[in-house]
Structures are given as structure tokens and as C-alpha cells.
Coordinates of C-alpha atoms in Angstrom, one line a residue:
X1 CA 100.7 137.2 56.3
X2 CA 99.1 134.8 53.8
X3 CA 98.2 131.6 55.6
X4 CA 96.9 128.2 54.0
X5 CA 94.4 126.4 56.0
X6 CA 93.2 122.9 55.5
X7 CA 90.8 120.7 57.2
X8 CA 89.4 117.2 56.4
X9 CA 86.2 118.2 58.2
X10 CA 84.1 121.3 58.3
X11 CA 84.0 121.5 62.1
X12 CA 83.2 124.5 64.3
X13 CA 86.8 124.8 65.4
X14 CA 88.0 124.8 61.8
X15 CA 85.6 127.6 61.0
X16 CA 86.7 129.5 64.3
X17 CA 90.3 129.1 63.1
X18 CA 89.7 130.8 59.8
X19 CA 87.8 133.5 61.6
X20 CA 90.5 134.1 64.2
X21 CA 93.2 134.3 61.5
X22 CA 91.2 136.8 59.5
X23 CA 90.4 138.9 62.7
X24 CA 94.3 139.0 63.2
X25 CA 94.6 140.5 59.7
X26 CA 95.9 137.5 57.9
X27 CA 94.9 136.6 54.3
X28 CA 93.5 133.0 54.5
X29 CA 93.3 130.6 51.7
X30 CA 91.2 127.5 52.6
X31 CA 91.5 123.9 51.3
X32 CA 89.7 120.6 51.9
X33 CA 86.3 120.6 53.6
X34 CA 86.6 124.3 54.0
X35 CA 86.6 125.0 50.3
X36 CA 83.5 123.6 48.4
X37 CA 84.6 121.1 45.6
X38 CA 88.0 120.4 47.2
X39 CA 89.1 116.9 48.1
X40 CA 88.6 116.8 51.9
X41 CA 90.9 113.9 52.6
X42 CA 93.5 114.8 55.3
X43 CA 96.5 113.5 53.3
X44 CA 95.5 115.5 50.1
X45 CA 94.3 118.8 51.7
X46 CA 97.2 118.9 54.2
X47 CA 99.7 118.3 51.4
X48 CA 98.2 121.2 49.2
X49 CA 98.4 123.7 52.1
X50 CA 101.9 122.6 52.9
X51 CA 103.0 122.9 49.2
X52 CA 101.8 126.5 49.3
X53 CA 104.2 127.2 52.0
X54 CA 107.1 125.3 50.3
X55 CA 106.6 127.1 47.0
X56 CA 106.5 130.6 48.8
X57 CA 102.9 131.2 47.9
X58 CA 101.9 131.2 51.6
X59 CA 104.0 132.3 54.6
X60 CA 102.6 129.7 56.8
X61 CA 99.9 127.1 57.0
X62 CA 97.5 125.5 59.6
X63 CA 96.5 121.9 58.8
X64 CA 93.8 120.1 60.8
X65 CA 92.3 116.6 61.0
X66 CA 90.5 114.7 63.8
X67 CA 93.7 114.1 65.9
X68 CA 96.0 116.4 63.9
X69 CA 98.5 113.5 63.5
X70 CA 97.7 112.5 59.9
X71 CA 97.7 116.2 58.8
X72 CA 101.1 116.8 60.4
X73 CA 102.5 113.7 58.7
X74 CA 101.2 114.6 55.4
X75 CA 102.5 118.1 55.7
X76 CA 105.9 117.0 56.8
X77 CA 106.3 114.9 53.7
X78 CA 106.7 118.2 51.6
X79 CA 110.3 119.2 51.4
X80 CA 110.7 122.6 53.1
X81 CA 108.0 122.1 55.6
X82 CA 108.4 121.8 59.3
X83 CA 104.9 121.0 60.7
X84 CA 104.2 120.8 64.5
X85 CA 101.4 119.2 66.0
X86 CA 100.5 121.6 68.9
X87 CA 97.9 120.9 71.6
X88 CA 98.8 123.7 73.9
X89 CA 100.4 127.2 73.8
X90 CA 103.7 126.1 75.3
X91 CA 104.2 123.5 72.4
X92 CA 103.3 126.2 69.8
X93 CA 105.8 128.7 71.2
X94 CA 108.5 126.0 71.3
X95 CA 107.7 124.9 67.8
X96 CA 108.1 128.4 66.4
X97 CA 111.0 129.2 68.6
X98 CA 113.3 126.2 68.6
X99 CA 112.1 124.3 65.4
X100 CA 111.2 127.4 63.2
X101 CA 108.0 125.5 62.4
X102 CA 106.2 127.1 59.4
X103 CA 103.2 124.7 59.6
X104 CA 100.9 124.4 62.6
X105 CA 98.9 121.2 62.9
X106 CA 95.8 120.9 65.1
X107 CA 93.4 118.4 66.4
X108 CA 89.8 119.1 65.5
X109 CA 88.8 116.8 68.3
X110 CA 91.0 118.3 71.2
X111 CA 91.2 122.0 70.3
X112 CA 88.5 124.2 71.9
X113 CA 88.0 127.7 70.7
X114 CA 89.7 129.2 73.9
X115 CA 92.6 126.8 73.6
X116 CA 92.8 127.7 69.8
X117 CA 93.2 131.3 70.8
X118 CA 95.9 130.6 73.3
X119 CA 97.7 128.4 70.6
X120 CA 97.6 131.1 67.9
X121 CA 98.7 133.8 70.4
X122 CA 101.7 131.7 71.2
X123 CA 102.5 130.7 67.7
X124 CA 102.4 134.3 66.4
X125 CA 104.3 135.9 69.3
X126 CA 107.2 133.6 69.0
X127 CA 110.2 134.3 66.9
X128 CA 112.6 131.6 65.5
X129 CA 115.5 131.4 67.9
X130 CA 118.9 132.9 66.7
X131 CA 120.8 130.6 68.9
X132 CA 123.5 128.7 67.0
X133 CA 122.5 125.4 68.2
X134 CA 118.9 125.8 67.4
X135 CA 119.8 127.2 63.9
X136 CA 122.2 124.2 63.4
X137 CA 119.3 121.8 64.2
X138 CA 116.9 123.5 61.7
X139 CA 119.7 123.4 59.1
X140 CA 120.1 119.6 59.8
X141 CA 116.5 119.1 59.1
X142 CA 116.7 121.1 55.9
X143 CA 119.6 118.8 54.9
X144 CA 117.3 115.8 55.5
X145 CA 114.8 117.3 53.1
X146 CA 117.5 117.8 50.5
X147 CA 118.9 114.2 51.0
X148 CA 115.3 112.7 50.8
X149 CA 114.8 114.5 47.4
X150 CA 117.9 113.1 45.9
X151 CA 117.2 109.6 47.0

């Protein structure tokens, strides 16, 4: 799987994220502070990583900033992106399962390396739900994207 990763700071957990993704066999493309010469602002690098997903150049993305909130907000402004800020494995599982999230947002401040591993395990183990109600909710979100683009 090709995964875009952005971070506004070159923090140990951001480097661990890239390493863990590569260790899992994913192709990782980095943005922001993880890529020399890139603009490290959270709004900029999160948008770039999210646009890679929306354009089909990446299968998923992981966006990071100090709290994870700004990165998730910026990513969610890109039509076609469903970014979820996850601080634990249960939330990561639910985000993939019920929300069909395609972008994981993480806090550089709160995510330790053991917690990061748990979150990634849950994220990659979960499959999007096939339940009709869950699919209808994802479809509604997609329609919101379409309406926003038209307005």
C-alpha cells in the first residue's frame, strides 16, 4: 500500500511512524518536516498528503501535528478525504470500520511509540463495514463533499 505521511515537526514519533509503516511493507511518501525543503506548516503538509489520497496517488495517509486536530481539519477540507483523529486503538478500529476513514490523524504530543503500534495494528486490521446503515452514512458524507464543491 502507498501511504502519504505528513508532519509539521520532525519528532521521534513521526520518524517511528514512517519506520513502522515501512516495516509493515508499505511504500511511504513523506511531506512537511519529514521531507527536507518542504513547507512544514500543518495546514500545508496535511493538505498535500490528503490530496494524494483524493487523487488516487496514495491509498491512505497519516497526518500529524502537535495535537492532531489541525492536521485532521486540514485533511478533511479535501473532498474525498475522511480523516479521523485517533488517540487509541478502539477509535482507529471504529474510524476504519464505521466511517471508512482513509486518513489517520495523530497527535505528536500524545502518541507514544507503543500506542502508535496499537493504533496502526487496529487501523490496518479493520475493514470498512458492509452494513447498509454504515455505508449510507459514508455516502452522505461523500454527498456533502459534492455539495461543497458545487457551492
